[in-house]
Tab-separated table of C-alpha atoms in Angstrom:
chain	number	residue	atom	x	y	z
U	1	MET	CA	49.889	131.285	139.080
U	2	THR	CA	50.625	134.494	137.191
U	3	TYR	CA	50.078	134.472	133.434
U	4	PRO	CA	51.956	134.431	131.162
U	5	VAL	CA	54.572	132.239	132.837
U	6	TYR	CA	58.247	133.069	132.337
U	7	VAL	CA	61.336	130.998	133.137
U	8	SER	CA	64.922	132.075	133.651
U	9	ILE	CA	67.566	130.235	131.643
U	10	LEU	CA	71.089	131.468	132.354
U	11	SER	CA	70.766	135.257	131.991
U	12	PHE	CA	67.648	135.114	129.822
U	13	ARG	CA	64.018	135.427	130.887
U	14	LEU	CA	61.910	133.549	128.375
U	15	PRO	CA	58.202	132.781	128.028
U	16	LEU	CA	57.573	129.188	129.079
U	17	HIS	CA	55.456	128.863	125.939
U	18	ALA	CA	58.442	129.403	123.646
U	19	VAL	CA	60.556	126.983	125.673
U	20	MET	CA	57.923	124.228	125.630
U	21	GLU	CA	57.149	124.741	121.942
U	22	SER	CA	60.824	124.359	121.045
U	23	LEU	CA	61.212	121.394	123.409
U	24	GLY	CA	58.172	119.727	121.869
U	25	MET	CA	59.561	120.037	118.344
U	26	PHE	CA	62.996	118.795	119.444
U	27	LEU	CA	61.729	115.781	121.393
U	28	GLY	CA	59.128	114.977	118.743
U	29	PHE	CA	61.791	114.858	116.032
U	30	ARG	CA	64.125	112.779	118.213
U	31	TYR	CA	61.280	110.348	118.850
U	32	PHE	CA	60.632	110.162	115.101
U	33	LEU	CA	64.280	109.263	114.467
U	34	TYR	CA	64.124	106.614	117.205
U	35	LEU	CA	61.001	105.018	115.719
U	36	ARG	CA	62.512	105.120	112.236
U	37	ARG	CA	65.628	103.283	113.422
U	38	ARG	CA	63.584	100.761	115.397
U	39	GLN	CA	60.756	100.052	112.946
U	40	GLY	CA	62.394	100.806	109.623
U	41	ASP	CA	61.013	103.006	106.881
U	42	GLN	CA	59.410	101.981	103.607
U	43	LEU	CA	60.523	105.281	102.059
U	44	PRO	CA	64.108	105.640	100.782
U	45	SER	CA	66.143	108.127	102.807
U	46	GLY	CA	66.224	110.680	99.984
U	47	ASN	CA	62.464	110.609	99.550
U	48	ARG	CA	61.919	110.795	103.322
U	49	ILE	CA	63.981	113.974	103.434
U	50	TRP	CA	61.839	115.495	100.678
U	51	VAL	CA	58.701	114.472	102.586
U	52	ILE	CA	60.005	116.156	105.754
U	53	ILE	CA	60.796	119.318	103.794
U	54	GLY	CA	57.287	119.304	102.332
U	55	ALA	CA	55.819	118.795	105.796
U	56	ILE	CA	57.830	121.649	107.324
U	57	PHE	CA	57.068	124.255	104.676
U	58	GLY	CA	53.457	123.156	104.307
U	59	ALA	CA	52.963	123.321	108.066
U	60	LEU	CA	54.565	126.768	108.333
U	61	PHE	CA	52.417	128.194	105.545
U	62	GLY	CA	49.198	126.499	106.620
U	63	SER	CA	49.642	127.385	110.275
U	64	ARG	CA	50.190	131.079	109.562
U	65	LEU	CA	47.482	131.399	106.934
U	66	LEU	CA	44.727	129.731	108.947
U	67	GLY	CA	45.895	131.524	112.094
U	68	ALA	CA	45.525	134.879	110.350
U	69	LEU	CA	42.025	133.950	109.204
U	70	GLU	CA	40.911	133.318	112.799
U	71	ASN	CA	40.187	137.032	113.152
U	72	PRO	CA	39.182	138.548	109.779
U	73	PRO	CA	38.517	142.065	111.197
U	74	GLY	CA	42.007	142.115	112.694
U	75	LEU	CA	43.459	140.877	109.413
U	76	MET	CA	41.687	143.614	107.451
U	77	GLN	CA	42.713	146.368	109.860
U	78	THR	CA	46.354	145.456	110.351
U	79	GLY	CA	48.959	147.929	109.211
U	80	ASN	CA	51.506	145.232	108.409
U	81	LEU	CA	49.897	142.276	106.669
U	82	LEU	CA	52.992	140.077	106.449
U	83	LEU	CA	53.868	140.602	110.122
U	84	TYR	CA	50.285	139.858	111.159
U	85	ILE	CA	50.293	136.592	109.190
U	86	TYR	CA	53.730	135.627	110.512
U	87	GLN	CA	52.679	136.166	114.136
U	88	SER	CA	49.492	134.113	113.717
U	89	LYS	CA	49.553	130.338	113.925
U	90	THR	CA	47.368	127.341	114.687
U	91	ILE	CA	48.136	123.636	114.899
U	92	VAL	CA	45.128	122.710	112.729
U	93	GLY	CA	46.524	124.823	109.899
U	94	GLY	CA	49.924	123.251	110.493
U	95	LEU	CA	48.556	119.729	110.241
U	96	LEU	CA	46.471	120.389	107.130
U	97	GLY	CA	49.191	122.490	105.495
U	98	GLY	CA	51.739	119.793	106.273
U	99	LEU	CA	49.435	117.195	104.744
U	100	ILE	CA	49.114	119.247	101.543
U	101	GLY	CA	52.871	119.840	101.469
U	102	VAL	CA	53.676	116.152	101.887
U	103	GLU	CA	51.172	114.961	99.290
U	104	SER	CA	52.405	117.582	96.812
U	105	VAL	CA	56.033	116.546	97.285
U	106	LYS	CA	55.174	112.853	96.979
U	107	LYS	CA	53.476	113.482	93.655
U	108	PHE	CA	56.467	115.501	92.446
U	109	ILE	CA	59.009	112.790	93.373
U	110	ARG	CA	56.585	109.994	92.434
U	111	GLU	CA	56.642	108.347	95.854
U	112	PRO	CA	53.690	105.920	96.022
U	113	HIS	CA	53.950	104.826	99.651
U	114	SER	CA	52.168	106.371	102.638
U	115	SER	CA	54.501	108.404	104.810
U	116	GLY	CA	52.451	109.526	107.807
U	117	ASP	CA	52.514	106.568	110.184
U	118	LEU	CA	56.026	107.293	111.459
U	119	PHE	CA	55.022	110.901	112.174
U	120	THR	CA	51.924	110.057	114.227
U	121	TYR	CA	53.233	109.343	117.723
U	122	PRO	CA	56.014	111.971	117.533
U	123	LEU	CA	53.398	114.535	116.486
U	124	ILE	CA	51.187	113.667	119.446
U	125	LEU	CA	54.145	113.964	121.819
U	126	ALA	CA	55.181	117.335	120.382
U	127	MET	CA	51.609	118.639	120.530
U	128	MET	CA	51.164	117.600	124.176
U	129	ILE	CA	54.365	119.365	125.200
U	130	GLY	CA	53.461	122.418	123.126
U	131	ARG	CA	49.990	122.643	124.678
U	132	THR	CA	51.631	122.806	128.098
U	133	GLY	CA	53.248	125.995	126.864
U	134	CYS	CA	49.921	127.267	125.523
U	135	PHE	CA	48.361	126.738	128.946
U	136	SER	CA	51.139	128.825	130.507
U	137	MET	CA	50.008	131.828	128.426
U	138	GLY	CA	46.562	132.014	130.042
U	139	ILE	CA	44.342	134.536	128.276
U	140	TYR	CA	47.312	136.170	126.562
U	141	GLU	CA	47.107	133.795	123.610
U	142	GLU	CA	43.989	132.544	121.855
U	143	THR	CA	44.174	129.067	123.395
U	144	TYR	CA	41.850	129.640	126.351
U	145	GLY	CA	38.214	128.763	126.845
U	146	LEU	CA	34.946	130.557	127.466
U	147	PRO	CA	33.795	131.291	131.023
U	148	THR	CA	32.247	128.301	132.778
U	149	SER	CA	30.498	127.494	136.043
U	150	LEU	CA	31.854	123.944	136.063
U	151	PRO	CA	33.914	123.048	139.160
U	152	TRP	CA	37.144	122.671	137.198
U	153	GLY	CA	36.983	126.177	135.696
U	154	MET	CA	40.272	128.027	136.162
U	155	HIS	CA	41.459	131.610	136.472
U	156	LEU	CA	43.750	132.142	133.476
U	157	GLY	CA	44.677	135.778	133.944
U	158	ASP	CA	41.370	137.566	134.419
U	159	GLU	CA	38.466	137.419	136.870
U	160	ALA	CA	36.498	134.747	135.009
U	161	LEU	CA	36.613	131.013	135.622
U	162	ARG	CA	37.320	129.526	132.193
U	163	HIS	CA	37.490	126.178	130.443
U	164	PRO	CA	41.172	125.097	130.498
U	165	VAL	CA	40.964	123.958	126.889
U	166	SER	CA	44.723	123.364	126.607
U	167	LEU	CA	44.462	120.808	129.409
U	168	TYR	CA	41.432	119.248	127.729
U	169	GLU	CA	43.517	118.853	124.598
U	170	ILE	CA	46.461	117.305	126.427
U	171	GLY	CA	44.094	114.787	128.013
U	172	PHE	CA	42.468	113.996	124.663
U	173	LEU	CA	45.832	113.537	122.931
U	174	LEU	CA	46.936	111.128	125.641
U	175	LEU	CA	43.734	109.093	125.200
U	176	LEU	CA	44.095	109.211	121.408
U	177	TRP	CA	47.676	107.943	121.679
U	178	GLN	CA	46.548	104.979	123.762
U	179	ALA	CA	43.595	104.300	121.463
U	180	LEU	CA	45.907	104.230	118.445
U	181	ARG	CA	48.322	101.890	120.219
U	182	PHE	CA	45.433	99.576	121.086
U	183	THR	CA	44.198	99.655	117.481
U	184	ASP	CA	47.718	98.914	116.220
U	185	SER	CA	47.914	95.862	118.480
U	186	ARG	CA	44.399	94.608	117.729
U	187	PHE	CA	44.227	95.015	113.937
U	188	GLN	CA	46.537	94.639	110.960
U	189	LEU	CA	46.279	98.165	109.572
U	190	VAL	CA	47.186	99.180	106.046
U	191	SER	CA	50.058	101.598	105.576
U	192	GLY	CA	48.982	105.142	106.405
U	193	ALA	CA	45.960	104.085	108.473
U	194	ARG	CA	47.449	105.185	111.802
U	195	PHE	CA	48.001	108.736	110.576
U	196	LYS	CA	44.521	108.898	109.045
U	197	LEU	CA	42.945	107.783	112.318
U	198	PHE	CA	44.975	110.400	114.176
U	199	MET	CA	43.895	113.169	111.810
U	200	ILE	CA	40.229	112.149	111.888
U	201	GLY	CA	40.222	111.960	115.680
U	202	TYR	CA	42.015	115.255	116.207
U	203	LEU	CA	40.026	117.207	113.608
U	204	LEU	CA	36.749	115.968	115.092
U	205	PHE	CA	37.942	116.889	118.588
U	206	ARG	CA	38.945	120.401	117.522
U	207	LEU	CA	35.685	120.898	115.655
U	208	LEU	CA	33.852	120.313	118.939
U	209	LEU	CA	36.371	121.964	121.279
U	210	ASP	CA	36.266	125.301	119.494
U	211	PHE	CA	32.600	125.731	120.425
U	212	ILE	CA	33.830	126.550	123.952
U	213	LYS	CA	36.569	128.928	122.777
U	214	PRO	CA	36.075	132.621	122.008
U	215	GLY	CA	36.692	133.964	118.527
U	216	TYR	CA	35.201	135.261	115.303
U	217	ARG	CA	32.376	133.180	113.884
U	218	PHE	CA	31.209	132.735	110.306
U	219	ALA	CA	28.042	130.943	109.157
U	220	PHE	CA	26.335	128.505	111.541
U	221	GLY	CA	28.450	129.779	114.427
U	222	LEU	CA	31.628	128.163	113.080
U	223	GLY	CA	35.078	129.711	113.220
U	224	SER	CA	37.812	129.418	110.617
U	225	ILE	CA	39.505	126.543	112.438
U	226	GLN	CA	36.218	124.628	112.621
U	227	LEU	CA	35.636	125.165	108.906
U	228	ALA	CA	39.148	123.868	108.221
U	229	CYS	CA	38.421	120.839	110.420
U	230	LEU	CA	35.281	120.156	108.393
U	231	ALA	CA	37.280	120.391	105.163
U	232	GLY	CA	39.809	117.914	106.540
U	233	LEU	CA	37.078	115.515	107.655
U	234	ILE	CA	35.499	115.709	104.189
U	235	TYR	CA	38.904	114.808	102.726
U	236	TYR	CA	38.949	111.687	104.920
U	237	LEU	CA	35.254	110.942	104.356
U	238	PRO	CA	35.844	107.753	102.314
U	239	VAL	CA	37.579	106.021	105.236
U	240	ILE	CA	35.157	107.518	107.764
U	241	ILE	CA	32.275	105.919	105.858
U	242	TYR	CA	34.183	102.717	105.105
U	243	PRO	CA	36.637	102.178	108.003
U	244	SER	CA	37.263	98.620	106.774
U	245	ARG	CA	39.520	100.196	104.146
U	246	LEU	CA	42.030	100.837	106.939
U	247	ILE	CA	42.358	97.142	107.808
U	248	ARG	CA	44.645	94.890	105.823
U	249	LYS	CA	42.719	92.063	104.165
U	250	GLN	CA	43.642	88.568	105.261
U	251	TYR	CA	43.785	85.837	102.642
U	252	ALA	CA	43.486	82.170	103.408
């Protein structure tokens, strides 16, 4: 395979990454609408729209900001700061920025109910499809792994055998999806618990995964994404310490 991978659509030659990223967002949103019709929604339609707007703008801002902070020397040396920030992005920043955006909007419109459960499975689907596109970029986007001598190391555009971290992530997301479905069927969860479990699982996974990815490191050998993951895990620390808070109490 030659990296990056391109596909021809009509008379256009497009990076597979862009195609899969767009497809992931489209199918993820369609899946969200399907689940909303099937399961119902405890948020009024008007408030749900405001929550989606908060999620979109929060995710865009968070993704770009944290992405730009992945490489501080490059950020400091760039000749066009706004362009550099716009071209940088990371899913961890998108998730945390979206979380901040949603919670801010909910406070503004005084919406007391949790809103994340309906987003959980569509998000996982969109991320899995998007990571397929990341894999198609090889070493030409910062979603590849360090060199490895393990038998499943792959050539991703240079001479080194590398960890295919995008494939690791797809596999983890698939397992996380099934684990969440099992938990949903086994326990009566409180509203919002599914999304919290997803965030805790993914942030912990990325904290560990980024140890086998190249990049700038701050204190203790941690990169900006890992520091953001730690901040997110601290935010969810109360339910990490007391997971029983996620289970609906049964009264006789």
